[in-house]
């Protein structure tokens, strides 16, 4: 390790000598420009340290930008911007953004038409809204400080947000003044505040993807609508002479009927009047459905899937190159004038202190070791390129022995060893499968025998207790046989464990008469899921399912945002128009009827129930919109609302159908793409996947010698006064105590989609890099050209 | 060209010296084995010619087998087998197969329960059936003669067919004896006779694909059903205490309800009773639908799509290699002892006379020229490998001039030239688009104004005649400007032409009071389709659509075959169980009700119409099954039938649902695959597709010199006495008359999927060939090993 006298190759944010940062050029002090005097000459130690700290911080910011796919033109350009940047980029601020966004959206629960139990007075909810909006204003001001005015107004999303904010502000004040809500359709724009917040990046990506898929989608949609129109004219000509046919009596009805037929929601019914008069009229409907539903609709999926397919790869590529560029920027900032061809541990450690403040000194040291493949004391750019791969690693000393109970006394060792062997045996596994299967059959038979209706408020069948005991014993055996660490590292075991523990908790709660009824009923069959471990395909499917979950969740959130906007519009226009017996003039009157019918001498309430699908508050609206998404019988809601308002209402429902069709098609395309990708991947790496080691995720290994550890500890003590070095000390102590001359550490993290993609596109990635380094020589803000001579590593790679 | 004294390198079907053909080895006379005496020595000219004819025929058979993907173990092994082979492999026989197969299927229109207007007496339809079955027996006997008994009984499909035939035979006789039809569910197996016939190869391929996709499909289906079961138990536990809820009152109902919910057919209804009691119960349904409908159902598609994807490529590869092997076999048979390194025109011509009997002598010559790339008088194996590419070509002499009217007098030339320029101008094209658009709007407005119902039995709107006149003029201009040949070579023009001509015919028919009403109504909007020519994407989509049509038709046929089997079973069990007011005890009674209701003093017939969805005859069954395929409200039919029979009937409907789900998933996967393939293709060959020449399909060009032509004519006159040489003579006469020393001929055919695949997999194909030639040296029946020394071309390539 070198001394403290390194001078940074590049100086950043030199406030005293701030140069104009127009066009982003000249943001750095280059060695050439500033003409620094020799090391330790006029610059004092503390000022040198300070400039290093600055460099560490900026390098950390670059890495962050690479990770978050933030463009470099939003990079802070001055020390003042840096302060705002640091203020804006921390979890507290993110959380505030999220909370204000959520608050604004949640407010619609309390604004009229409100959920009855959550209704608030006008001045309360309007004040809350104003408060939230003021917070948003504050956030925007901070962002402006960071970005500078010019960048700020060129940032489209932020500008839209500002406009919406302005409108909302005025409206909120109007509401406060008038003490009553007016027609506030603009509330439908509120999700923009949520979408814009940092934690909702995935939602933004989804929205972008939706918009990218739109042009081809709309083309095919036009084709669809065109055929619909042709068939509507045809249907009108053919069937309007039949007075018993309400579906085709006017051209408008004809179009609406065929639109609904597109969703199949009115299928046999729409055909029946014509069919009963002339059997051959079924040809019209069969041809229509074959063309529209079975051909063009699938075409829609094909087109979206194709766009999706291409976009995914392009996105991955640009993200990869962006990260690479970020790493190059960061690398430059960590070079010192004395040693311009690598980064020493000291600089790397400084970077990590900013980039991952929570990381312990030991882990920082181990990360450096993991990156340092050459074995020299320096990290080359080539080493540094793997920065993002090693960031999420969790480090742990590899145990010297095979089992967790190696250090126990001999008797205990033998017992645990026995349990270990039992638990790992095929026989044990298959016995458990059989138990689970028997349990499944048991539940089925038991439930079937309770034909008179179900009720066990305090009565728990003995079978339940028996099976639960077996599962409990199994969990205990496995935990003790494999050791807690190995046991809980498998997702399946975690699943087993939590289901069993929750079931026990439920049982205990039941004993105290707390009736966690649903709890137990739901948990019981969940055990059966384990049966799907048997077959490789199911394991694949379920693994992929878990890998997809975060992405699915973000897609779900995207859907909810669309729902929210439509719910607001629906509430503004259709609140309280639907009630029992409301639509007696429409063709769907039956579904809304609620009458008392006297059969014999019993009075029975005959309910149509559809009056429940209304827009009376936001929760009801969400359920109604979900029903519209599922599509079946959606026209009943549409016709009901239409009969109570005007026939323009249909536009709302049709638009909603098309929007959900887009989102749903994207979801289907996404699932298709993810699975096909995964299957291709496992086909390509069949031998790797069979390797159980690979299933544990990405693993790095590094060996630390005692001398090295002590040396590092010493270095840290020397340079980082006052920081917490307990993790490093502990490592040294462990070595001392066990009299090992070295310790092997394993860094482990779960595999991400990006890792899979890296492996899938292995060959192409090399090409991309070459192309990138050819066309896009790393020149942040145009200064590296001057450095090319002094920094050979950069052009060599 | 050489003389007549060539002796075949290999002799085939030497009847006098027939050797055992066990294991398919030793089917050929090799030169080494037979030890032939010198040429023209003991063998007479005629016997030599005869053995050449034999070789030509066998080579042609090999090529046919390669084309049809027939395996070589069914290759005829003796002269006797050859006779049966020739008998079995001609279009008359194929047609007979098709007709008997169709007859057997069509019979169910006339068998009870018959379509009323087609009912036949028992002895008539039973006799017809016996007749058809006797024909099938005859066909099978011919096949057995060709294949030999051993191969015959090892051929699985044929054995199944024989068994079914046997059963059908007995049953037909029983029907004749008893003079009444019994429960003949086995009629559901009749499609096997149709599927087995030569023309239904595409259907067989589809069925194979369906069966290949089944294993992964079933895995995911089990997952689906498993979750369904868990949720059914859960639903029963949660909702059975609600007496107003008929959907979950027993476990069986609970399962059925959730199965139907899987198809969304009962969606909001099934939720409503529970939802009206407790709003949070909607969570159960939302979670169920999210998991089952939006996740696992899409998984099904993903899995099938993935299998499909892989299978398509494997199929293409095996077909390609099979063809290659067939060509190698054929090539060997055409080599002569004197010149073992190539095929001369004479031998090639002999092959084509058997392989394509209808091809004219000129075309045979031109095909040889097209293949012969080296310019020598011989075809090497490398040339011969392109055999299948040149087979479908249509040859035409290239016109010397640019326009068809080049040879007309000057005035006429100028007029046509002017028309040509007008027709080709952008302005003309866009004017026509505008006319079509105006026409579209006109139709819409006109139809919308006829709100009182539509009727123009003899009244034709003047706008129709005006637009039709414009279209007529356009067609005339285009035909005269471009020339008929150029005009009709474009599919779009053909479409325009036929629509316009049919519209005129309709108008004329209308003038004679024939009221071809539908005709005109349908044709009018079809013109609007032209608007989709404007955008590249639509052209792509529509082109792909036309390319897919044959495959879609075969998929449709496959679906119909499934329909047929289900229709037979449905008719046998459910015929006449559904009638108006039949199901008053069921929950769906309303849909079957047909009552007279008195409103005020008017009596109105209130119809439920669903009694029309019955299994009373095969046509009704088909419509009912189509409705079940569309899925919406299918449970009404199911519940209706169930209430009239037993609850086991549900099994029929559920099975049908699952089967159609498989077929539909395959159709979706197929469309997806085809489109994604097509889009990838056009992305890969963007520059090629923009080239208009490429859109015309595959084009070969060859130049024929006068001397060459005369020499060939002479050769043909000499060797082929009595054959029709008029085409060759005509060619020579044309050259003579126009005083051209040479003529260029163009061979053209439309591009097939196989051509596209060839281009897509270009690189892989080379690898496949290499691998093939490494592992599978061309050794038909093990004799070519002896030839390796005498035939260098074969190992060189």
Short mmCIF file of N, CA and C in Angstrom, two decimals, chain A residues 693-752:
data_model
loop_
_atom_site.label_atom_id
_atom_site.label_comp_id
_atom_site.label_asym_id
_atom_site.label_seq_id
_atom_site.Cartn_x
_atom_site.Cartn_y
_atom_site.Cartn_z
N UNK A 693 -24.59 -26.22 -7.47
CA UNK A 693 -23.87 -25.03 -7.02
C UNK A 693 -24.42 -23.78 -7.68
N UNK A 694 -24.78 -23.94 -8.97
CA UNK A 694 -25.24 -22.81 -9.74
C UNK A 694 -26.58 -22.29 -9.23
N UNK A 695 -27.36 -23.19 -8.65
CA UNK A 695 -28.69 -22.78 -8.19
C UNK A 695 -28.61 -21.81 -7.03
N UNK A 696 -27.47 -21.77 -6.40
CA UNK A 696 -27.34 -20.89 -5.25
C UNK A 696 -27.09 -19.44 -5.65
N UNK A 697 -26.97 -19.19 -6.94
CA UNK A 697 -26.76 -17.82 -7.37
C UNK A 697 -25.32 -17.59 -7.77
N UNK A 698 -24.92 -16.35 -7.68
CA UNK A 698 -23.57 -15.98 -8.09
C UNK A 698 -22.65 -16.07 -6.88
N UNK A 699 -21.53 -16.76 -7.02
CA UNK A 699 -20.63 -16.97 -5.89
C UNK A 699 -19.23 -16.48 -6.24
N UNK A 700 -18.65 -15.68 -5.38
CA UNK A 700 -17.25 -15.28 -5.52
C UNK A 700 -16.49 -15.85 -4.33
N UNK A 701 -15.23 -16.16 -4.56
CA UNK A 701 -14.44 -16.71 -3.48
C UNK A 701 -13.13 -15.92 -3.38
N UNK A 702 -12.72 -15.69 -2.19
CA UNK A 702 -11.43 -15.00 -2.08
C UNK A 702 -10.73 -15.46 -0.80
N UNK A 703 -9.42 -15.58 -0.87
CA UNK A 703 -8.67 -16.09 0.27
C UNK A 703 -7.87 -14.94 0.89
N UNK A 704 -7.95 -14.83 2.20
CA UNK A 704 -7.24 -13.76 2.89
C UNK A 704 -6.18 -14.37 3.79
N UNK A 705 -4.94 -13.94 3.61
CA UNK A 705 -3.87 -14.43 4.48
C UNK A 705 -3.76 -13.55 5.72
N UNK A 706 -3.21 -14.14 6.74
CA UNK A 706 -3.17 -13.43 8.02
C UNK A 706 -2.36 -12.15 7.94
N UNK A 707 -1.22 -12.24 7.27
CA UNK A 707 -0.34 -11.08 7.18
C UNK A 707 -1.06 -9.94 6.47
N UNK A 708 -1.73 -10.31 5.39
CA UNK A 708 -2.48 -9.36 4.60
C UNK A 708 -3.55 -8.68 5.45
N UNK A 709 -4.26 -9.50 6.20
CA UNK A 709 -5.34 -8.98 7.03
C UNK A 709 -4.81 -7.97 8.04
N UNK A 710 -3.69 -8.34 8.67
CA UNK A 710 -3.12 -7.45 9.69
C UNK A 710 -2.64 -6.15 9.06
N UNK A 711 -2.04 -6.31 7.90
CA UNK A 711 -1.55 -5.14 7.18
C UNK A 711 -2.69 -4.18 6.85
N UNK A 712 -3.78 -4.74 6.37
CA UNK A 712 -4.94 -3.93 6.02
C UNK A 712 -5.49 -3.23 7.24
N UNK A 713 -5.59 -3.99 8.32
CA UNK A 713 -6.10 -3.42 9.56
C UNK A 713 -5.25 -2.23 9.97
N UNK A 714 -4.00 -2.43 9.84
CA UNK A 714 -3.05 -1.38 10.18
C UNK A 714 -3.27 -0.14 9.31
N UNK A 715 -3.37 -0.40 8.01
CA UNK A 715 -3.60 0.68 7.05
C UNK A 715 -4.86 1.45 7.38
N UNK A 716 -5.93 0.72 7.66
CA UNK A 716 -7.22 1.35 7.96
C UNK A 716 -7.10 2.18 9.23
N UNK A 717 -6.44 1.61 10.22
CA UNK A 717 -6.29 2.33 11.49
C UNK A 717 -5.58 3.66 11.24
N UNK A 718 -4.64 3.58 10.33
CA UNK A 718 -3.81 4.72 10.04
C UNK A 718 -4.59 5.81 9.31
N UNK A 719 -5.31 5.40 8.29
CA UNK A 719 -5.94 6.39 7.41
C UNK A 719 -7.33 6.78 7.86
N UNK A 720 -8.06 5.86 8.40
CA UNK A 720 -9.45 6.15 8.73
C UNK A 720 -9.62 6.25 10.22
N UNK A 721 -9.28 7.35 10.73
CA UNK A 721 -9.37 7.50 12.17
C UNK A 721 -10.85 7.66 12.55
N UNK A 722 -11.24 6.92 13.55
CA UNK A 722 -12.59 7.10 14.07
C UNK A 722 -13.67 6.28 13.39
N UNK A 723 -13.31 5.53 12.35
CA UNK A 723 -14.36 4.70 11.75
C UNK A 723 -14.38 3.35 12.44
N UNK A 724 -15.44 2.62 12.16
CA UNK A 724 -15.67 1.36 12.84
C UNK A 724 -14.91 0.24 12.13
N UNK A 725 -13.93 -0.32 12.77
CA UNK A 725 -13.13 -1.38 12.16
C UNK A 725 -13.37 -2.73 12.81
N UNK A 726 -14.44 -2.83 13.59
CA UNK A 726 -14.65 -4.06 14.37
C UNK A 726 -14.71 -5.29 13.47
N UNK A 727 -15.29 -5.17 12.27
CA UNK A 727 -15.42 -6.35 11.40
C UNK A 727 -14.05 -6.85 10.99
N UNK A 728 -13.14 -5.93 10.70
CA UNK A 728 -11.79 -6.33 10.32
C UNK A 728 -11.04 -6.94 11.49
N UNK A 729 -11.21 -6.28 12.65
CA UNK A 729 -10.55 -6.80 13.85
C UNK A 729 -11.02 -8.22 14.15
N UNK A 730 -12.32 -8.38 14.05
CA UNK A 730 -12.91 -9.70 14.33
C UNK A 730 -12.30 -10.76 13.42
N UNK A 731 -12.13 -10.40 12.14
CA UNK A 731 -11.54 -11.32 11.20
C UNK A 731 -10.12 -11.72 11.64
N UNK A 732 -9.35 -10.74 12.04
CA UNK A 732 -7.98 -11.03 12.48
C UNK A 732 -8.00 -11.90 13.73
N UNK A 733 -8.92 -11.58 14.63
CA UNK A 733 -9.00 -12.35 15.86
C UNK A 733 -9.36 -13.80 15.57
N UNK A 734 -10.31 -13.99 14.67
CA UNK A 734 -10.71 -15.35 14.31
C UNK A 734 -9.52 -16.15 13.81
N UNK A 735 -8.76 -15.55 12.92
CA UNK A 735 -7.59 -16.25 12.38
C UNK A 735 -6.63 -16.61 13.49
N UNK A 736 -6.44 -15.62 14.37
CA UNK A 736 -5.53 -15.82 15.49
C UNK A 736 -5.98 -17.02 16.32
N UNK A 737 -7.26 -16.98 16.67
CA UNK A 737 -7.78 -17.99 17.60
C UNK A 737 -7.70 -19.38 16.99
N UNK A 738 -8.12 -19.48 15.74
CA UNK A 738 -8.14 -20.81 15.12
C UNK A 738 -6.80 -21.25 14.56
N UNK A 739 -5.85 -20.38 14.70
CA UNK A 739 -4.50 -20.66 14.19
C UNK A 739 -4.51 -21.03 12.71
N UNK A 740 -5.41 -20.36 11.96
CA UNK A 740 -5.37 -20.54 10.51
C UNK A 740 -4.45 -19.48 9.95
N UNK A 741 -3.66 -19.85 8.98
CA UNK A 741 -2.82 -18.83 8.35
C UNK A 741 -3.62 -18.05 7.32
N UNK A 742 -4.73 -18.61 6.88
CA UNK A 742 -5.56 -17.88 5.93
C UNK A 742 -7.02 -18.31 6.10
N UNK A 743 -7.90 -17.46 5.63
CA UNK A 743 -9.34 -17.76 5.68
C UNK A 743 -9.91 -17.59 4.28
N UNK A 744 -10.81 -18.48 3.87
CA UNK A 744 -11.46 -18.30 2.57
C UNK A 744 -12.84 -17.71 2.81
N UNK A 745 -13.14 -16.64 2.08
CA UNK A 745 -14.46 -16.02 2.22
C UNK A 745 -15.27 -16.27 0.96
N UNK A 746 -16.55 -16.49 1.16
CA UNK A 746 -17.43 -16.68 0.02
C UNK A 746 -18.39 -15.50 -0.04
N UNK A 747 -18.49 -14.88 -1.22
CA UNK A 747 -19.48 -13.84 -1.43
C UNK A 747 -20.58 -14.42 -2.29
N UNK A 748 -21.79 -14.20 -1.87
CA UNK A 748 -22.91 -14.86 -2.56
C UNK A 748 -24.04 -13.88 -2.76
N UNK A 749 -24.66 -13.96 -3.92
CA UNK A 749 -25.90 -13.22 -4.10
C UNK A 749 -26.79 -14.02 -5.06
N UNK A 750 -28.07 -13.74 -5.04
CA UNK A 750 -28.97 -14.48 -5.94
C UNK A 750 -28.81 -13.93 -7.35
N UNK A 751 -29.10 -14.80 -8.30
CA UNK A 751 -28.93 -14.41 -9.68
C UNK A 751 -30.04 -13.48 -10.12
N UNK A 752 -29.70 -12.45 -10.89
CA UNK A 752 -30.73 -11.55 -11.40
C UNK A 752 -30.93 -11.82 -12.88
#
